[in-house]
PDB file of C-alpha atoms in Angstrom:
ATOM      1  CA  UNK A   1     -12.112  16.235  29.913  1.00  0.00           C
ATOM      2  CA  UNK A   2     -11.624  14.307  26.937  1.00  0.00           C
ATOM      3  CA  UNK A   3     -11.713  15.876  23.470  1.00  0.00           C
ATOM      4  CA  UNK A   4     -13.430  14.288  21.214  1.00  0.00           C
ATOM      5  CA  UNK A   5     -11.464  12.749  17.617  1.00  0.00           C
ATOM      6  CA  UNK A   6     -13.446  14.504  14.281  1.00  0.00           C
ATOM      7  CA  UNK A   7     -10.375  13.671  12.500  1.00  0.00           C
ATOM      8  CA  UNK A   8      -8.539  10.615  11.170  1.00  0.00           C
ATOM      9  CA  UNK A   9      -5.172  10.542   9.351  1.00  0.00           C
ATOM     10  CA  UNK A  10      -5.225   8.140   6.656  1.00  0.00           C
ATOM     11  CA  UNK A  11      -3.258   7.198   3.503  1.00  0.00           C
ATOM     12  CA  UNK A  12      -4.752   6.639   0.365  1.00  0.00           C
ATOM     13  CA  UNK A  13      -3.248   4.024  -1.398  1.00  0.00           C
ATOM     14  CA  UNK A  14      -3.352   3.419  -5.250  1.00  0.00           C
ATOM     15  CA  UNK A  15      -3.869   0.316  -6.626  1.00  0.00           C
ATOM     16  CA  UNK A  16      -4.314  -0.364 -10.569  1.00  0.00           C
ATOM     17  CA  UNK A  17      -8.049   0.448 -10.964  1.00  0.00           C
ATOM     18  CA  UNK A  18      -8.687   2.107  -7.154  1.00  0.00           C
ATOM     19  CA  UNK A  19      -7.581   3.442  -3.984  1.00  0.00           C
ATOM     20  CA  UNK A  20      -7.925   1.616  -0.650  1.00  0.00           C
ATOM     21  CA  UNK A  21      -7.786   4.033   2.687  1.00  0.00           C
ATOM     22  CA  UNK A  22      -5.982   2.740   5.271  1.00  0.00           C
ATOM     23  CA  UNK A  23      -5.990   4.329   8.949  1.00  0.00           C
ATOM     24  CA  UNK A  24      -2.809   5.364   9.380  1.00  0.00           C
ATOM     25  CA  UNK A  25      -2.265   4.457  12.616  1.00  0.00           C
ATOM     26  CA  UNK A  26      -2.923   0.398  10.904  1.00  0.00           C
ATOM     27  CA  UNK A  27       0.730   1.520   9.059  1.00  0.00           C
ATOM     28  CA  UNK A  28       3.574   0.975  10.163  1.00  0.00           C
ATOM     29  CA  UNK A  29       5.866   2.192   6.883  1.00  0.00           C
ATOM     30  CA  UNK A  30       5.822   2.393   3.310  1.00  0.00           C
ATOM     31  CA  UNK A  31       8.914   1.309   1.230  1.00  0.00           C
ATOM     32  CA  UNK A  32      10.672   0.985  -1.762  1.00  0.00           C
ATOM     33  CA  UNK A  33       9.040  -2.454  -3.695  1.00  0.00           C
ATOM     34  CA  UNK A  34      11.902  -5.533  -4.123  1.00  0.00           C
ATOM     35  CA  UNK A  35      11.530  -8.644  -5.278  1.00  0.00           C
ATOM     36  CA  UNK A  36      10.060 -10.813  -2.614  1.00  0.00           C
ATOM     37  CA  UNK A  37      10.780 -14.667  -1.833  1.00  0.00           C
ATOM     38  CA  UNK A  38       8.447 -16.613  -3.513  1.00  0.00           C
ATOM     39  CA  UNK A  39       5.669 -18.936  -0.966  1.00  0.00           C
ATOM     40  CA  UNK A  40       5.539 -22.528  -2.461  1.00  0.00           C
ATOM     41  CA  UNK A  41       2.321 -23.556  -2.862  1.00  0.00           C
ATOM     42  CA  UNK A  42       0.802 -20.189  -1.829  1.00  0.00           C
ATOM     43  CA  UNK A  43      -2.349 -18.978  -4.179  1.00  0.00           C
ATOM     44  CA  UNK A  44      -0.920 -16.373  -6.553  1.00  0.00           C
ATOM     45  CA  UNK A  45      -1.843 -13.218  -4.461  1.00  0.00           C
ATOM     46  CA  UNK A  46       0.051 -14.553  -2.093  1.00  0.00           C
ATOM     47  CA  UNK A  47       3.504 -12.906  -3.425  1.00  0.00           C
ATOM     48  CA  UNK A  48       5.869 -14.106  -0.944  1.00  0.00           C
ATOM     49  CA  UNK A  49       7.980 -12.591   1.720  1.00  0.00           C
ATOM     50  CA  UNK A  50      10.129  -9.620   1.713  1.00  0.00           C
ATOM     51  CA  UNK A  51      12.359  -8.596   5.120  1.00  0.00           C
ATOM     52  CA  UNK A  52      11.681  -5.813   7.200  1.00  0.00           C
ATOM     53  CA  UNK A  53      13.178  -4.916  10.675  1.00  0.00           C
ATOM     54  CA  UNK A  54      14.926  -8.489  10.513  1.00  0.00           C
ATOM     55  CA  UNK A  55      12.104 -10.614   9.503  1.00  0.00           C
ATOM     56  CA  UNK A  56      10.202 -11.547   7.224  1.00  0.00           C
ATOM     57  CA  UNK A  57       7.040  -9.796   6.012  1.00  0.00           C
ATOM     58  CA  UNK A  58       4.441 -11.994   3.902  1.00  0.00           C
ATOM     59  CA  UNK A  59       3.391  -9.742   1.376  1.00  0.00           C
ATOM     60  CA  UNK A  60       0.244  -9.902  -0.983  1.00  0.00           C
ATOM     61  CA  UNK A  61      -1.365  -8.372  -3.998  1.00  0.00           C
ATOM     62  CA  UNK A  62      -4.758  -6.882  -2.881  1.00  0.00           C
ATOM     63  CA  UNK A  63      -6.136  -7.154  -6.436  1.00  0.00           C
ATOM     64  CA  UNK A  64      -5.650 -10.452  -6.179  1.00  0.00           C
ATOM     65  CA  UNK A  65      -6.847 -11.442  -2.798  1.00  0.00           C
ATOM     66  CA  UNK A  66     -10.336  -9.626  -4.142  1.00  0.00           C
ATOM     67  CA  UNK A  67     -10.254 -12.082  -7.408  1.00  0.00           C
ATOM     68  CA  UNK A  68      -8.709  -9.652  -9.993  1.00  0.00           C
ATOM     69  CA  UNK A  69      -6.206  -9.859 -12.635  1.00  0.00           C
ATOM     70  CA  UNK A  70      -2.562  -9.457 -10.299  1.00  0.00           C
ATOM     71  CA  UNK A  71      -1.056  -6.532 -12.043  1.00  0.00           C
ATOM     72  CA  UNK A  72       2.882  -6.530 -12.564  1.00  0.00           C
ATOM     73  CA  UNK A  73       5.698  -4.751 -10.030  1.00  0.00           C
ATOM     74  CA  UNK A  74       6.517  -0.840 -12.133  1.00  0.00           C
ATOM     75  CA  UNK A  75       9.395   1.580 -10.782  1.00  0.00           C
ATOM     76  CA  UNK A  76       6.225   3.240  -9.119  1.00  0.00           C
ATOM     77  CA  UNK A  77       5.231   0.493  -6.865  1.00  0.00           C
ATOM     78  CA  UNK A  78       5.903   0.256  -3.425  1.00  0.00           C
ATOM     79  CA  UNK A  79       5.418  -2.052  -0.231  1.00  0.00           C
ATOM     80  CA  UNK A  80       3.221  -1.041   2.833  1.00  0.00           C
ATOM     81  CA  UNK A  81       3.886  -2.582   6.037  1.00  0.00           C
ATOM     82  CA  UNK A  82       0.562  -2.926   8.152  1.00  0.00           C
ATOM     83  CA  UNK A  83       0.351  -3.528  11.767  1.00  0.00           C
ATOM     84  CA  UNK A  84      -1.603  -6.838  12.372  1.00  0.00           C
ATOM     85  CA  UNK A  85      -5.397  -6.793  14.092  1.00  0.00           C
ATOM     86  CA  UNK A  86      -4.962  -9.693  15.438  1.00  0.00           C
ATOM     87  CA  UNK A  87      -2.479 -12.442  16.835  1.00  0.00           C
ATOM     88  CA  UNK A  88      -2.012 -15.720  13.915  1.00  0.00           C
ATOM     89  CA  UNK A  89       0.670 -13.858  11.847  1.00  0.00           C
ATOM     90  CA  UNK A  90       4.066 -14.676  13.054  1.00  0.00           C
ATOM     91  CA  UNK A  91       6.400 -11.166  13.570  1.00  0.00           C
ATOM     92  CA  UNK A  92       2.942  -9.175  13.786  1.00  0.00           C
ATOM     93  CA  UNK A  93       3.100  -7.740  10.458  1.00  0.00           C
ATOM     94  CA  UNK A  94       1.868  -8.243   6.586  1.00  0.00           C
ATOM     95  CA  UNK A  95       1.870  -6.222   3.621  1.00  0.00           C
ATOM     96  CA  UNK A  96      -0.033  -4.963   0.157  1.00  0.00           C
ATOM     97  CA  UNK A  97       1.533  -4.416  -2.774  1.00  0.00           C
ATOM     98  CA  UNK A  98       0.531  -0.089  -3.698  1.00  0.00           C
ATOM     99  CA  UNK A  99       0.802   0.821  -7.420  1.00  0.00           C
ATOM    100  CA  UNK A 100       2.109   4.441  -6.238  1.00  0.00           C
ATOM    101  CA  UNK A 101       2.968   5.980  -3.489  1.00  0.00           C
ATOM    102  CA  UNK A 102       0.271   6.572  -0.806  1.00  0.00           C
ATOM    103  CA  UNK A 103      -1.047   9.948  -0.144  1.00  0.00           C
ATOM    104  CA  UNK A 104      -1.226  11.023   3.492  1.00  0.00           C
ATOM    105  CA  UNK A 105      -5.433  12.532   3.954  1.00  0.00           C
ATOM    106  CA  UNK A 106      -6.950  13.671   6.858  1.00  0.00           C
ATOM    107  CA  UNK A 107     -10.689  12.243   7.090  1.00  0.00           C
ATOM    108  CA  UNK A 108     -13.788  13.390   9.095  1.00  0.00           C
ATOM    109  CA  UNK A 109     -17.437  13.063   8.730  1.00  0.00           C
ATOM    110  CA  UNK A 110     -17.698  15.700   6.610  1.00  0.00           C
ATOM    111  CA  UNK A 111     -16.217  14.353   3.952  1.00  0.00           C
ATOM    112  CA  UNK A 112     -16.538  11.022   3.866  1.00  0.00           C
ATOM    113  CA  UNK A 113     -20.242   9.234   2.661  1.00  0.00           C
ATOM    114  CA  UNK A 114     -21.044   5.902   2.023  1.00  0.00           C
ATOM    115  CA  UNK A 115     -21.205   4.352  -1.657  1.00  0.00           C
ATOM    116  CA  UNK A 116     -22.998   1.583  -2.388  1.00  0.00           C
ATOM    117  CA  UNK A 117     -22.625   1.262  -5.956  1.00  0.00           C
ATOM    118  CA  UNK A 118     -20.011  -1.860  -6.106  1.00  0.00           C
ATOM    119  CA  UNK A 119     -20.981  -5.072  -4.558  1.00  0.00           C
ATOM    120  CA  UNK A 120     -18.328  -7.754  -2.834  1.00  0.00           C
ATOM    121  CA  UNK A 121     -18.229 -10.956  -3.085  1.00  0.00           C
ATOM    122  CA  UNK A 122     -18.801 -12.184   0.497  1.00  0.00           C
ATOM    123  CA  UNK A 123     -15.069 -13.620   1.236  1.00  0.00           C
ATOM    124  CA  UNK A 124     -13.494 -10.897  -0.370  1.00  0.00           C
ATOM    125  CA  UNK A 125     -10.990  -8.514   2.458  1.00  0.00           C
ATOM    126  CA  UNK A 126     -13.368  -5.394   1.302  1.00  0.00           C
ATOM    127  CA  UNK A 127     -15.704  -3.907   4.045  1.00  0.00           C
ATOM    128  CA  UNK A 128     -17.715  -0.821   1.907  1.00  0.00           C
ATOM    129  CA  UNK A 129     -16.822   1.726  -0.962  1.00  0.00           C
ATOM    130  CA  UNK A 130     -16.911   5.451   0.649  1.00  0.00           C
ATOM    131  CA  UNK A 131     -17.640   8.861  -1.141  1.00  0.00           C
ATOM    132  CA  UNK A 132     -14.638  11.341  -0.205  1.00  0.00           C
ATOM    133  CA  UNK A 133     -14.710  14.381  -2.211  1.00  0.00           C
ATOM    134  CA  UNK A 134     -13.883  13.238  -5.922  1.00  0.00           C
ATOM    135  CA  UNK A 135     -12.726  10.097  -4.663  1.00  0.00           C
ATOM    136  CA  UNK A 136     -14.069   6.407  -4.246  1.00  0.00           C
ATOM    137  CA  UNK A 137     -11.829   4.556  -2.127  1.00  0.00           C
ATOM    138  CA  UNK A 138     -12.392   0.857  -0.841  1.00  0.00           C
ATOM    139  CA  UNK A 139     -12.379   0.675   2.857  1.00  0.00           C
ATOM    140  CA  UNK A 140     -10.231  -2.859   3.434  1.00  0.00           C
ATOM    141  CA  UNK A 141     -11.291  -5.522   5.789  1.00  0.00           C
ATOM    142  CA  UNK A 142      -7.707  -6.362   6.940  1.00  0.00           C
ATOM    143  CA  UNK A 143      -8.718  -8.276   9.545  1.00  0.00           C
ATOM    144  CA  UNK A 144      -9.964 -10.447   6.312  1.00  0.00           C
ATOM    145  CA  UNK A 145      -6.769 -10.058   4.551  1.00  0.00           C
ATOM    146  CA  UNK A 146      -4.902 -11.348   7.619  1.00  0.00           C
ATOM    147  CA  UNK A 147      -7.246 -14.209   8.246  1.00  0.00           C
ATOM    148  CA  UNK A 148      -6.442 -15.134   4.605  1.00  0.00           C
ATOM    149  CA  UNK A 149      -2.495 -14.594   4.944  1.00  0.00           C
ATOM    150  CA  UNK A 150      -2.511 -16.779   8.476  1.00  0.00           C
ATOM    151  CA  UNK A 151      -4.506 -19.470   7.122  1.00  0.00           C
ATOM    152  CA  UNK A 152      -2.287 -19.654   3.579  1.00  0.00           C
ATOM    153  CA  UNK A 153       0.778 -19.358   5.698  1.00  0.00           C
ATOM    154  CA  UNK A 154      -0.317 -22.635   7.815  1.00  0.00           C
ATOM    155  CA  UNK A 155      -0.948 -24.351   4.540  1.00  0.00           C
ATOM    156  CA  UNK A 156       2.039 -23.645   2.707  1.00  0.00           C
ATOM    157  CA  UNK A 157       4.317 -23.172   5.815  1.00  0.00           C
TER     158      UNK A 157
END
């Protein structure tokens, strides 16, 4: 008999003006932020590349992948690694630029409600805003996000 998931470990991860929650099984690590190599040509979320595991990693700013301001690297940001959905990015990887370090959460039903009060622009990599407890977090699309990576990386590769 199978028993039956009510519980999802997630990670909470701050951006400038929100927190995105990210399955953490869609993680693969969270590191220390370093300058990565620029992308020629790349739109400015696009930040560039920075190694991992012997290759290289594209890495983006969420904020500006959703059309916002791209806020500036601090000595509190750091790099998550994300396991790719799907198949187009090279190495099977891709990252977001966090303005803090994440914050492991466990999520069920009970805790979690839908909010409707933002709206997204169609294209942006955001699928819903959820109610958990005293927090708002944006649920990412990064099936989206990696659509948008693969199809930069073709251009600008």
């Amino acid at each position: 008999m199978t028993e039956r998931v009510t519980e999802i470990y997630s990670l909470l991860v701050p951006l400038v003006d929100a927190r995105l929650i990210i399955p953490r099984g869609c993680v693969a690590e969270v590191i220390g932020f370093q300058a990565p190599s620029e992308m020629t040509g790349a739109p400015p979320w696009y930040i560039g590349t920075v190694p991992w595991n012997g290759k290289a990693v594209p890495l983006v700013s969420f904020e500006g992948a959703c059309g916002q301001m791209i806020p500036p690297a601090s000595g509190r940001s750091r790099i998550v690694i994300l396991h790719c959905l799907g198949t187009r990015i090279e190495g099977g990887n891709f990252a977001i630029v966090s303005q803090g370090f994440p914050q492991l959460v466990r999520v069920s039903s009970d805790v979690l409600r839908p909010d409707n009060s933002r709206v997204f622009e169609e294209r942006a990599p955001v699928i819903c805003q959820v109610r958990m407890v005293n927090e708002t977090p944006l649920v990412p699309d990064l099936e989206r996000l990696e659509e948008m990576i693969a199809d930069e990386t073709t251009i600008t590769g």
